[in-house]
Coordinates of C-alpha atoms and ligand atoms in Angstrom, one line a residue:
M818 CA 1.4 17.4 2.4
S819 CA 3.7 14.3 2.4
I820 CA 1.9 10.6 1.7
R821 CA 3.7 8.9 4.6
P822 CA 2.5 5.3 6.1
E823 CA 1.9 6.7 9.3
S824 CA -1.1 9.0 7.5
A825 CA -2.4 5.8 6.2
T826 CA -4.5 4.8 10.1
D827 CA -7.4 6.4 9.0
L828 CA -10.6 5.7 7.2
L829 CA -12.2 8.2 4.7
I830 CA -16.2 8.6 6.0
D831 CA -18.5 11.6 5.1
G832 CA -15.5 13.5 3.9
K833 CA -13.5 13.3 7.6
L834 CA -10.0 11.0 8.2
I835 CA -11.2 9.5 11.2
P836 CA -9.8 6.4 12.8
A837 CA -11.7 2.6 12.2
S838 CA -13.8 1.6 15.8
G839 CA -11.1 -1.9 15.2
G840 CA -7.9 -0.5 15.8
T841 CA -5.5 -1.4 13.7
F842 CA -3.9 -3.9 11.9
D843 CA -0.6 -4.6 10.2
V844 CA 0.9 -3.9 7.1
V845 CA 3.8 -6.9 5.8
N846 CA 6.5 -6.3 3.4
P847 CA 6.3 -9.3 0.9
A848 CA 9.6 -8.8 0.1
T849 CA 11.5 -8.7 3.5
E850 CA 8.3 -10.2 5.6
E851 CA 9.2 -6.9 7.7
V852 CA 5.9 -5.5 9.4
I853 CA 6.4 -1.9 7.9
G854 CA 3.1 0.0 9.3
Q855 CA -0.7 0.1 10.2
A856 CA -3.8 0.2 8.8
A857 CA -7.2 1.2 10.0
D858 CA -9.3 -2.1 11.2
A859 CA -12.4 -1.1 10.4
T860 CA -15.5 -2.7 11.8
A861 CA -19.3 -3.7 10.4
A862 CA -20.3 0.0 12.2
D863 CA -17.7 1.9 10.5
M864 CA -18.7 0.4 7.1
D865 CA -22.6 1.1 8.2
A866 CA -21.4 4.7 8.8
A867 CA -19.7 4.9 5.1
I868 CA -22.8 3.4 3.7
D869 CA -25.0 5.7 4.9
A870 CA -22.8 8.5 4.5
A871 CA -22.6 7.9 0.5
R872 CA -26.3 7.2 0.5
R873 CA -27.0 11.0 2.1
A874 CA -24.7 12.1 -0.8
F875 CA -26.4 10.5 -3.4
D876 CA -30.1 10.7 -2.5
T877 CA -29.8 14.7 -0.7
T878 CA -26.7 16.5 -2.9
G879 CA -26.6 17.6 -6.4
W880 CA -23.4 15.7 -7.0
S881 CA -25.2 13.1 -9.2
R882 CA -26.6 16.0 -11.6
D883 CA -23.5 18.1 -11.7
H884 CA -21.2 16.8 -14.3
S885 CA -18.4 20.0 -13.9
L886 CA -18.3 19.4 -10.6
R887 CA -17.4 15.8 -10.9
A888 CA -14.9 16.4 -13.7
R889 CA -13.5 18.9 -11.8
C890 CA -12.7 16.6 -8.7
L891 CA -11.2 13.7 -10.9
R892 CA -9.1 16.1 -12.4
Q893 CA -7.9 17.6 -9.0
L894 CA -7.5 14.1 -8.0
R895 CA -5.6 13.3 -11.0
D896 CA -3.1 16.0 -10.3
A897 CA -3.0 15.6 -6.7
L898 CA -1.6 11.4 -6.9
L899 CA 0.9 12.5 -9.9
A900 CA 2.4 15.0 -8.0
H901 CA 3.1 12.4 -5.2
A902 CA 4.0 9.9 -7.7
D903 CA 7.6 9.3 -5.9
E904 CA 5.9 8.8 -3.0
F905 CA 3.1 6.4 -4.1
R906 CA 5.3 4.8 -6.1
E907 CA 8.2 3.6 -3.3
L908 CA 5.0 2.9 -1.2
T909 CA 3.5 0.7 -3.6
T910 CA 6.4 -1.6 -3.9
A911 CA 6.6 -1.8 -0.3
E912 CA 3.3 -2.4 0.5
V913 CA 2.4 -4.8 -3.0
G914 CA 6.0 -6.0 -3.8
A915 CA 5.4 -4.5 -7.0
P916 CA 8.4 -4.3 -9.3
A917 CA 9.7 -0.4 -9.3
F918 CA 9.2 -0.2 -13.0
L919 CA 5.4 -1.7 -13.1
T920 CA 4.8 1.5 -10.7
G921 CA 5.9 4.1 -13.2
G922 CA 2.6 2.3 -15.7
P923 CA -0.1 0.1 -14.3
Q924 CA 0.8 -0.5 -10.8
F925 CA 0.2 3.8 -10.3
A926 CA 1.2 6.1 -12.6
G927 CA -0.8 4.8 -15.6
P928 CA -4.1 4.1 -13.8
A929 CA -4.1 7.6 -12.2
E930 CA -3.3 9.6 -15.5
D931 CA -6.9 7.3 -16.6
L932 CA -8.7 9.2 -13.8
G933 CA -8.7 12.5 -16.5
Y934 CA -10.2 9.8 -19.5
F935 CA -13.0 9.4 -16.8
A936 CA -13.4 13.2 -16.0
D937 CA -13.6 13.9 -19.9
L938 CA -16.6 11.2 -20.1
A939 CA -18.5 12.9 -17.4
E940 CA -18.2 16.1 -19.1
N941 CA -18.7 14.7 -22.6
Y942 CA -21.3 11.9 -22.6
A943 CA -24.4 12.0 -24.5
W944 CA -26.5 12.4 -21.3
T945 CA -29.4 12.6 -23.4
R946 CA -30.3 11.1 -26.6
D947 CA -33.3 11.7 -28.8
L948 CA -35.2 8.6 -30.0
G949 CA -37.1 10.8 -32.7
R950 CA -41.2 10.2 -32.7
A951 CA -43.4 6.8 -33.0
Q952 CA -47.2 6.3 -32.9
P953 CA -47.9 3.5 -30.2
M954 CA -51.5 3.1 -29.8
G955 CA -52.1 5.4 -32.7
I956 CA -50.6 9.0 -30.1
D957 CA -48.0 11.0 -31.8
N958 CA -45.1 10.7 -28.9
Q959 CA -41.9 12.7 -29.2
R960 CA -39.0 10.2 -26.9
E961 CA -35.7 10.4 -25.7
L962 CA -33.6 8.5 -23.4
R963 CA -31.6 9.6 -20.3
Y964 CA -29.1 8.3 -18.4
E965 CA -28.4 8.8 -14.9
A966 CA -25.7 7.7 -12.0
V967 CA -27.0 4.1 -10.9
G968 CA -26.7 5.0 -7.1
V969 CA -24.6 3.9 -4.1
V970 CA -21.7 2.0 -5.6
G971 CA -20.2 -0.9 -3.0
A972 CA -16.6 -1.3 -4.7
I973 CA -14.4 -4.3 -3.7
T974 CA -11.2 -4.7 -5.0
P975 CA -8.1 -7.4 -4.5
W976 CA -4.2 -6.9 -4.0
N977 CA -2.7 -7.8 -6.9
F978 CA -2.9 -4.2 -9.0
P979 CA -4.4 -2.2 -6.5
H980 CA -4.4 1.2 -7.5
Q981 CA -5.4 0.0 -11.3
I982 CA -8.2 -1.5 -10.1
N983 CA -9.5 1.1 -7.1
F984 CA -8.8 3.5 -9.9
A985 CA -10.9 1.5 -12.7
K986 CA -13.8 1.6 -10.2
I987 CA -14.0 4.9 -8.4
G988 CA -13.0 6.7 -12.0
P989 CA -16.2 6.0 -14.1
A990 CA -18.6 5.6 -11.0
L991 CA -17.6 9.2 -9.4
A992 CA -18.1 10.6 -13.1
A993 CA -21.2 8.7 -13.6
G994 CA -22.7 10.5 -10.9
C995 CA -22.8 7.4 -8.4
T996 CA -20.9 8.2 -4.7
V997 CA -19.1 5.2 -3.8
V998 CA -17.5 2.9 -0.6
L999 CA -14.0 1.6 -1.2
K1000 CA -13.1 -1.7 0.3
P1001 CA -9.7 -2.7 -0.7
A1002 CA -8.0 -6.1 0.3
P1003 CA -6.5 -6.7 3.9
D1004 CA -3.2 -7.2 2.2
T1005 CA -3.1 -3.8 0.7
P1006 CA -5.0 -1.4 2.5
W1007 CA -2.4 1.8 2.2
A1008 CA -2.9 1.7 -1.4
A1009 CA -6.7 3.2 -1.0
A1010 CA -6.2 5.0 2.3
L1011 CA -3.2 7.3 0.9
V1012 CA -5.6 8.0 -2.1
G1013 CA -8.2 8.6 1.1
K1014 CA -5.7 11.3 2.3
V1015 CA -5.1 13.1 -0.7
I1016 CA -8.9 13.6 -1.7
A1017 CA -9.6 14.4 2.3
E1018 CA -7.1 17.3 2.5
E1019 CA -6.3 18.0 -1.6
T1020 CA -9.5 17.8 -3.4
D1021 CA -13.3 19.1 -3.3
F1022 CA -14.9 16.2 -3.5
P1023 CA -18.0 16.7 -1.5
P1024 CA -18.6 14.9 2.1
G1025 CA -19.4 11.3 1.2
V1026 CA -19.4 11.0 -2.1
I1027 CA -16.7 9.0 -1.8
N1028 CA -15.9 6.8 1.2
I1029 CA -12.7 4.6 2.2
V1030 CA -13.1 1.8 4.3
T1031 CA -9.7 -0.3 5.0
S1032 CA -10.5 -3.7 7.2
S1033 CA -8.4 -7.4 8.0
D1034 CA -12.3 -9.0 8.1
H1035 CA -12.9 -9.7 4.7
G1036 CA -17.1 -9.6 6.3
V1037 CA -16.7 -6.1 6.7
G1038 CA -16.4 -5.7 2.7
A1039 CA -19.6 -8.8 2.8
V1040 CA -22.0 -6.4 4.3
L1041 CA -21.8 -4.1 0.7
S1042 CA -23.0 -7.1 -1.0
T1043 CA -25.7 -7.1 1.5
D1044 CA -27.2 -3.6 2.7
P1045 CA -30.0 -2.6 1.0
R1046 CA -28.7 1.2 0.7
V1047 CA -26.0 -0.4 -1.9
D1048 CA -27.4 -0.2 -5.1
L1049 CA -24.5 -1.8 -6.8
V1050 CA -21.6 -4.1 -5.7
S1051 CA -18.6 -3.7 -8.3
F1052 CA -16.1 -6.5 -7.4
T1053 CA -13.1 -7.4 -8.3
G1054 CA -11.5 -10.8 -7.7
S1055 CA -11.5 -14.9 -7.3
T1056 CA -14.4 -16.3 -8.8
A1057 CA -14.9 -18.3 -5.8
T1058 CA -15.9 -15.0 -3.6
G1059 CA -17.4 -13.2 -6.8
K1060 CA -19.7 -16.4 -6.5
K1061 CA -20.4 -15.7 -2.8
V1062 CA -20.8 -11.7 -3.5
M1063 CA -23.4 -12.7 -6.7
A1064 CA -25.6 -14.8 -3.9
A1065 CA -25.2 -12.5 -1.4
A1066 CA -26.3 -9.5 -3.8
S1067 CA -29.4 -11.2 -5.0
E1068 CA -31.3 -10.8 -1.6
S1069 CA -31.6 -7.1 -2.3
L1070 CA -31.3 -7.5 -5.8
K1071 CA -28.5 -5.0 -6.6
K1072 CA -26.6 -4.9 -9.8
V1073 CA -23.4 -6.8 -9.9
F1074 CA -20.5 -6.4 -11.7
L1075 CA -17.6 -8.9 -11.5
E1076 CA -14.3 -9.4 -12.7
L1077 CA -12.8 -12.7 -11.5
G1078 CA -10.0 -15.1 -12.3
G1079 CA -8.4 -16.0 -15.5
K1080 CA -6.3 -19.5 -17.2
S1081 CA -5.6 -17.2 -20.5
A1082 CA -3.8 -18.7 -23.4
F1083 CA -0.9 -17.9 -25.2
I1084 CA -0.9 -19.5 -28.8
V1085 CA 1.8 -20.1 -31.1
L1086 CA 0.8 -20.9 -34.8
D1087 CA 3.1 -22.9 -37.1
D1088 CA 4.9 -20.0 -38.7
A1089 CA 5.5 -17.7 -36.2
D1090 CA 9.0 -17.1 -34.7
L1091 CA 9.0 -19.8 -32.0
N1092 CA 11.5 -17.7 -30.1
S1093 CA 10.2 -14.6 -29.7
A1094 CA 7.1 -16.0 -29.1
C1095 CA 8.5 -18.0 -26.3
S1096 CA 10.7 -15.3 -24.5
M1097 CA 7.5 -13.4 -24.7
A1098 CA 5.6 -15.6 -22.7
A1099 CA 8.1 -16.3 -20.0
F1100 CA 8.5 -12.6 -19.8
A1101 CA 4.1 -12.2 -19.5
V1102 CA 4.1 -15.1 -16.6
V1103 CA 7.2 -13.4 -14.3
T1104 CA 6.0 -9.8 -14.8
H1105 CA 4.9 -8.7 -11.1
A1106 CA 5.7 -12.6 -10.5
G1107 CA 2.4 -13.9 -12.5
Q1108 CA 0.0 -11.9 -9.9
G1109 CA -1.9 -11.0 -12.4
C1110 CA -5.5 -12.0 -13.9
A1111 CA -5.1 -11.4 -17.4
I1112 CA -1.4 -12.8 -17.6
T1113 CA -1.3 -15.7 -20.1
T1114 CA -0.4 -18.8 -17.9
R1115 CA -0.8 -21.6 -20.7
L1116 CA 1.6 -22.2 -23.5
L1117 CA 0.3 -23.6 -26.2
V1118 CA 2.9 -24.8 -29.3
P1119 CA 3.2 -26.7 -32.3
R1120 CA 3.4 -30.3 -31.0
E1121 CA 6.4 -31.0 -33.6
R1122 CA 8.2 -27.8 -32.2
L1123 CA 7.5 -28.7 -28.6
D1124 CA 11.1 -29.7 -27.5
E1125 CA 12.6 -26.7 -29.1
A1126 CA 9.8 -24.3 -27.2
I1127 CA 10.2 -26.3 -23.9
A1128 CA 14.1 -25.2 -24.6
A1129 CA 13.6 -21.5 -25.2
T1130 CA 11.0 -21.1 -22.9
R1131 CA 13.5 -22.6 -20.1
D1132 CA 16.2 -20.4 -21.0
A1133 CA 14.1 -17.2 -21.1
L1134 CA 13.0 -18.5 -17.8
A1135 CA 16.4 -18.7 -16.3
G1136 CA 17.5 -15.0 -17.5
L1137 CA 14.2 -13.8 -15.4
P1138 CA 15.8 -14.5 -12.0
P1139 CA 12.6 -13.0 -9.1
G1140 CA 14.7 -9.9 -6.9
D1141 CA 14.3 -6.9 -5.1
P1142 CA 11.3 -5.1 -6.2
A1143 CA 12.6 -1.9 -5.5
D1144 CA 15.5 -2.5 -7.9
P1145 CA 14.3 -1.1 -11.4
G1146 CA 15.5 -4.1 -13.4
T1147 CA 13.5 -6.8 -11.7
I1148 CA 10.4 -7.7 -13.4
C1149 CA 9.7 -10.8 -10.8
G1150 CA 9.0 -10.0 -7.3
P1151 CA 7.6 -11.5 -4.5
L1152 CA 4.6 -13.1 -4.3
I1153 CA 1.9 -11.0 -2.0
S1154 CA 1.7 -13.0 1.5
A1155 CA 3.1 -16.3 2.7
A1156 CA -0.4 -17.6 2.3
Q1157 CA -0.2 -17.1 -1.4
R1158 CA 3.4 -18.9 -1.9
E1159 CA 2.1 -21.9 0.3
R1160 CA -0.9 -22.0 -3.0
V1161 CA 1.6 -21.6 -5.7
E1162 CA 3.9 -24.3 -3.6
G1163 CA 1.1 -26.8 -3.5
Y1164 CA 0.3 -26.1 -7.4
I1165 CA 3.8 -26.9 -8.2
R1166 CA 3.4 -30.3 -6.0
L1167 CA 0.3 -31.2 -7.8
A1168 CA 2.1 -31.1 -11.1
R1169 CA 4.8 -33.3 -10.3
E1170 CA 1.7 -35.6 -8.7
E1171 CA -0.4 -35.5 -11.8
G1172 CA 2.7 -36.8 -14.0
G1173 CA 4.4 -33.7 -14.9
T1174 CA 8.2 -32.7 -15.9
I1175 CA 9.9 -29.1 -13.7
E1176 CA 11.6 -28.1 -16.7
I1177 CA 12.9 -24.9 -14.8
G1178 CA 12.1 -23.8 -11.4
G1179 CA 9.5 -25.7 -9.0
G1180 CA 11.5 -24.1 -5.6
R1181 CA 12.2 -21.2 -3.5
P1182 CA 15.1 -19.2 -5.1
A1183 CA 18.4 -19.6 -3.9
G1184 CA 19.9 -16.9 -1.6
R1185 CA 16.5 -15.4 -0.9
D1186 CA 15.4 -16.5 2.3
R1187 CA 13.3 -13.1 3.2
G1188 CA 10.3 -12.6 1.2
F1189 CA 7.7 -14.5 -0.2
Y1190 CA 9.8 -15.8 -3.2
V1191 CA 8.9 -18.4 -6.0
E1192 CA 11.1 -19.2 -9.0
P1193 CA 9.8 -19.0 -12.1
T1194 CA 8.5 -22.1 -13.0
L1195 CA 8.1 -24.4 -16.3
I1196 CA 5.7 -27.4 -16.6
S1197 CA 5.9 -29.6 -18.9
G1198 CA 4.3 -33.5 -19.8
L1199 CA 0.8 -32.6 -19.0
D1200 CA -2.2 -31.9 -21.1
N1201 CA -4.7 -29.6 -20.9
S1202 CA -7.0 -31.8 -18.0
A1203 CA -4.4 -31.6 -15.4
R1204 CA -5.8 -29.3 -12.5
V1205 CA -3.0 -26.9 -12.7
A1206 CA -3.8 -26.5 -16.8
Q1207 CA -7.5 -25.6 -15.5
E1208 CA -7.3 -23.7 -12.4
E1209 CA -5.7 -20.4 -12.0
I1210 CA -2.3 -20.6 -10.1
F1211 CA -1.7 -16.9 -9.2
G1212 CA 2.3 -16.8 -9.7
P1213 CA 5.1 -17.3 -12.4
V1214 CA 4.1 -20.4 -13.2
L1215 CA 3.4 -21.7 -17.4
V1216 CA 2.4 -24.8 -18.4
I1217 CA 3.4 -25.9 -21.9
I1218 CA 0.8 -27.9 -23.6
P1219 CA 1.3 -29.1 -27.5
H1220 CA -1.5 -28.2 -30.1
D1221 CA -2.1 -29.8 -33.1
G1222 CA -2.8 -26.8 -35.6
D1223 CA -5.1 -23.6 -35.3
E1224 CA -8.4 -25.5 -34.5
D1225 CA -6.9 -27.5 -32.0
A1226 CA -5.1 -24.6 -30.4
V1227 CA -8.3 -22.7 -30.0
R1228 CA -10.1 -25.7 -28.7
I1229 CA -7.6 -25.9 -26.3
A1230 CA -7.7 -22.3 -25.6
N1231 CA -11.7 -22.9 -25.0
D1232 CA -11.7 -25.5 -22.7
S1233 CA -11.4 -23.7 -19.9
P1234 CA -14.3 -22.2 -17.0
Y1235 CA -12.0 -19.4 -17.8
G1236 CA -12.2 -16.7 -20.9
L1237 CA -10.8 -13.0 -19.9
S1238 CA -7.5 -12.6 -22.1
G1239 CA -5.4 -14.2 -24.6
M1240 CA -2.3 -13.8 -27.3
V1241 CA -1.5 -15.1 -30.4
Y1242 CA 1.9 -15.2 -32.4
G1243 CA 1.4 -15.9 -36.2
T1244 CA 2.3 -14.9 -39.3
D1245 CA -0.7 -14.9 -41.6
E1246 CA -3.5 -12.4 -41.3
E1247 CA -5.9 -14.7 -42.1
R1248 CA -5.0 -17.4 -39.7
I1249 CA -4.1 -15.3 -36.9
N1250 CA -7.6 -13.6 -37.3
A1251 CA -9.7 -17.4 -37.4
V1252 CA -8.1 -17.6 -34.1
V1253 CA -8.9 -14.3 -32.5
D1254 CA -12.9 -15.2 -33.6
G1255 CA -12.8 -18.6 -32.2
V1256 CA -11.1 -18.0 -28.4
R1257 CA -13.8 -16.8 -26.1
T1258 CA -12.3 -14.1 -24.0
G1259 CA -12.5 -10.4 -23.2
T1260 CA -9.6 -9.3 -24.9
M1261 CA -6.6 -10.4 -27.2
G1262 CA -2.9 -9.7 -27.5
V1263 CA -1.5 -10.0 -31.3
N1264 CA 1.8 -10.9 -31.8
G1265 CA 2.6 -9.0 -28.3
G1266 CA 0.1 -6.0 -29.0
I1267 CA -0.8 -4.7 -25.8
W1268 CA -4.5 -3.8 -25.5
Y1269 CA -4.9 -2.5 -21.7
S1270 CA -5.4 1.2 -22.1
A1271 CA -8.1 3.1 -20.2
D1272 CA -10.3 3.7 -23.3
V1273 CA -10.1 -0.5 -23.9
P1274 CA -13.1 -2.4 -22.1
F1275 CA -11.5 -5.6 -19.8
G1276 CA -13.7 -7.9 -18.6
G1277 CA -14.3 -11.8 -19.0
H1278 CA -16.6 -14.8 -20.5
K1279 CA -17.9 -17.8 -18.2
A1280 CA -16.5 -18.0 -15.1
S1281 CA -14.2 -14.5 -16.0
G1282 CA -16.7 -11.9 -14.7
I1283 CA -19.5 -10.5 -15.8
G1284 CA -19.6 -6.6 -17.4
R1285 CA -16.5 -4.7 -18.7
E1286 CA -14.4 -2.5 -16.8
M1287 CA -12.7 0.9 -18.5
G1288 CA -13.2 1.9 -21.4
V1289 CA -16.7 3.5 -22.4
A1290 CA -18.5 0.4 -21.7
G1291 CA -17.0 0.4 -18.4
F1292 CA -18.4 3.6 -17.4
E1293 CA -21.9 2.5 -18.6
E1294 CA -22.3 -0.3 -15.8
Y1295 CA -22.5 2.8 -14.2
L1296 CA -25.5 4.6 -15.3
E1297 CA -29.5 3.4 -15.6
S1298 CA -31.2 4.7 -18.2
K1299 CA -34.5 6.2 -18.5
A1300 CA -36.9 6.3 -21.1
V1301 CA -39.2 9.6 -21.5
A1302 CA -42.1 10.1 -23.8
R1303 CA -44.4 13.2 -24.4
P1304 CA -47.5 13.7 -27.0
V1305 CA -46.7 15.9 -29.6
Ligands
NAD149 P1 -10.8 -12.2 -3.1 O1 -11.8 -13.0 -3.8 O2 -9.9 -13.6 -2.3 O3 -11.0 -11.0 -2.4 C1 -10.9 -10.1 -3.4 C2 -11.7 -9.2 -2.4 O4 -12.9 -9.4 -2.0 C3 -10.8 -8.5 -0.9 O5 -10.9 -7.3 -1.0 C4 -11.5 -9.1 -0.1 O6 -11.1 -8.8 1.0 C5 -12.6 -9.5 -0.7 N1 -13.8 -10.3 0.1 C6 -13.4 -11.9 0.4 N2 -14.3 -12.3 0.9 C7 -15.8 -11.7 0.4 C8 -16.9 -11.7 0.5 N3 -17.6 -12.9 1.5 N4 -18.1 -11.2 0.2 C9 -16.9 -9.7 -0.5 N5 -16.1 -9.4 -0.1 C10 -14.8 -10.4 0.2 O7 -9.2 -12.4 -4.2 P2 -7.3 -12.0 -4.0 O8 -7.1 -13.1 -3.9 O9 -7.6 -10.6 -3.1 O10 -7.1 -11.3 -5.7 C11 -6.8 -12.5 -6.2 C12 -7.7 -13.0 -7.1 O11 -8.4 -11.6 -7.9 C13 -7.7 -13.9 -8.8 O12 -8.3 -14.7 -8.7 C14 -7.3 -13.0 -9.3 O13 -7.8 -13.6 -11.2 C15 -8.8 -12.2 -9.5 N6 -8.3 -10.9 -10.0 C16 -9.4 -10.4 -11.3 C17 -9.1 -9.3 -11.7 C18 -9.8 -9.1 -13.3 O14 -10.2 -7.8 -13.6 N7 -10.7 -9.8 -13.9 C19 -8.2 -8.1 -11.9 C20 -7.3 -8.7 -10.5 C21 -7.5 -10.0 -9.6

């Protein structure tokens, strides 16, 4: 089988590839602005059929109890995806604008490989745990805990790292024994639809266990947060939408798992190598044009070295121009859409209005009149209360802010509605550890350390979300425990 975009015009419902009742909608290449094909445009009726299939597969088949079938299907899927890696990587660059170098890692190959980690968990997780004896009300009881799947999962995902986020939801949910309806973002339907084709044609997943519903209408995905047949909504996206999902889910009291926005701080201590820190901060913010929730977008530097840090960061950004994502040397590709570019440009305008200085960038790159590109941009002259320092921009835009020592840096890092990730650069271990302990986020890197891996739980505090994705903690989000006792 070949993974061609022409094959992306079907939904996967109840094990079958079927056209959507809403016809199709356009898929646009963000680097060229060209319509490159079509995706299935599901309606609420298609979503109803998908939820029905998932419910039936959970309630009437042995899927949730058959650990070895789940492990086998997940490994089959991993192997089939990796066998198509070249086609998937090329299409991911075309659809997402993801730089080619990232498709060999977190934009496709890494997360596909990680499905094997979840297959191993399906097999090796301690599904029952002995709690020993106790004498409640004077009666001797032998107790145990059993772990079982939550049920039907509605997975709603964004466009920025579509494969990573889709697999980080379907991998653990299916391994746990849940059945799933996946609803990807309208900007990146192919990433999910083509996985649906591989599932239907190259794996033994039983019908209804995994359903994939693409749609141009956000309202179709919203059904997953209201429908009583869905037991858990696993959502990744903006904080504003996450709040709506949580509110909607309260009516039928489903479990809600949220991975939301971020405004993470890159803290440079006064004993750090300033040049390497600023180069790393510049590299991080331009990667995939800054469209990553965990990207560090506030650079906190010692006040006495502010000018030096501005110069070093400006030089580093000057060496990272936006380029064609298909070029293997490109780090900064386009933004996903015209709307996203308008949003980023609006924030750059706002920085100027608030009295900030644009040290480099601030506009569209010369010579690129097609594609949703924005220049890597460095903003100085504003403090942490500025809107560009408080709100998520989701573009290649870095705000540099001076701090007055380690405690002040931690204070500024925490002065944010978000709490997703962060980085600290320094030399003294004790001081580094104090900063790591002080910052309220779900992940922290030290001196360029990379925490991202299948076995590492990822998630946030405050407005960055509820729960953890990946790792054993991410798998356990899809489980319920059942306590069982018998007299002895
Ligand atoms: P978004 O919130 O606009 O959309 C995300 C998904 O929700 C899409 O599939 C969309 O169709 C769907 N949706 C929209 N309205 C809905 C509703 N009312 N009910 C149910 N579903 C609805 O986000 P986006 O613009 O696609 O993605 C960018 C955002 O995602 C950024 O804020 C980014 O920080 C966040 N993000 C977070 C993480 C994380 O793990 N914390 C990872 C990647 C992206």
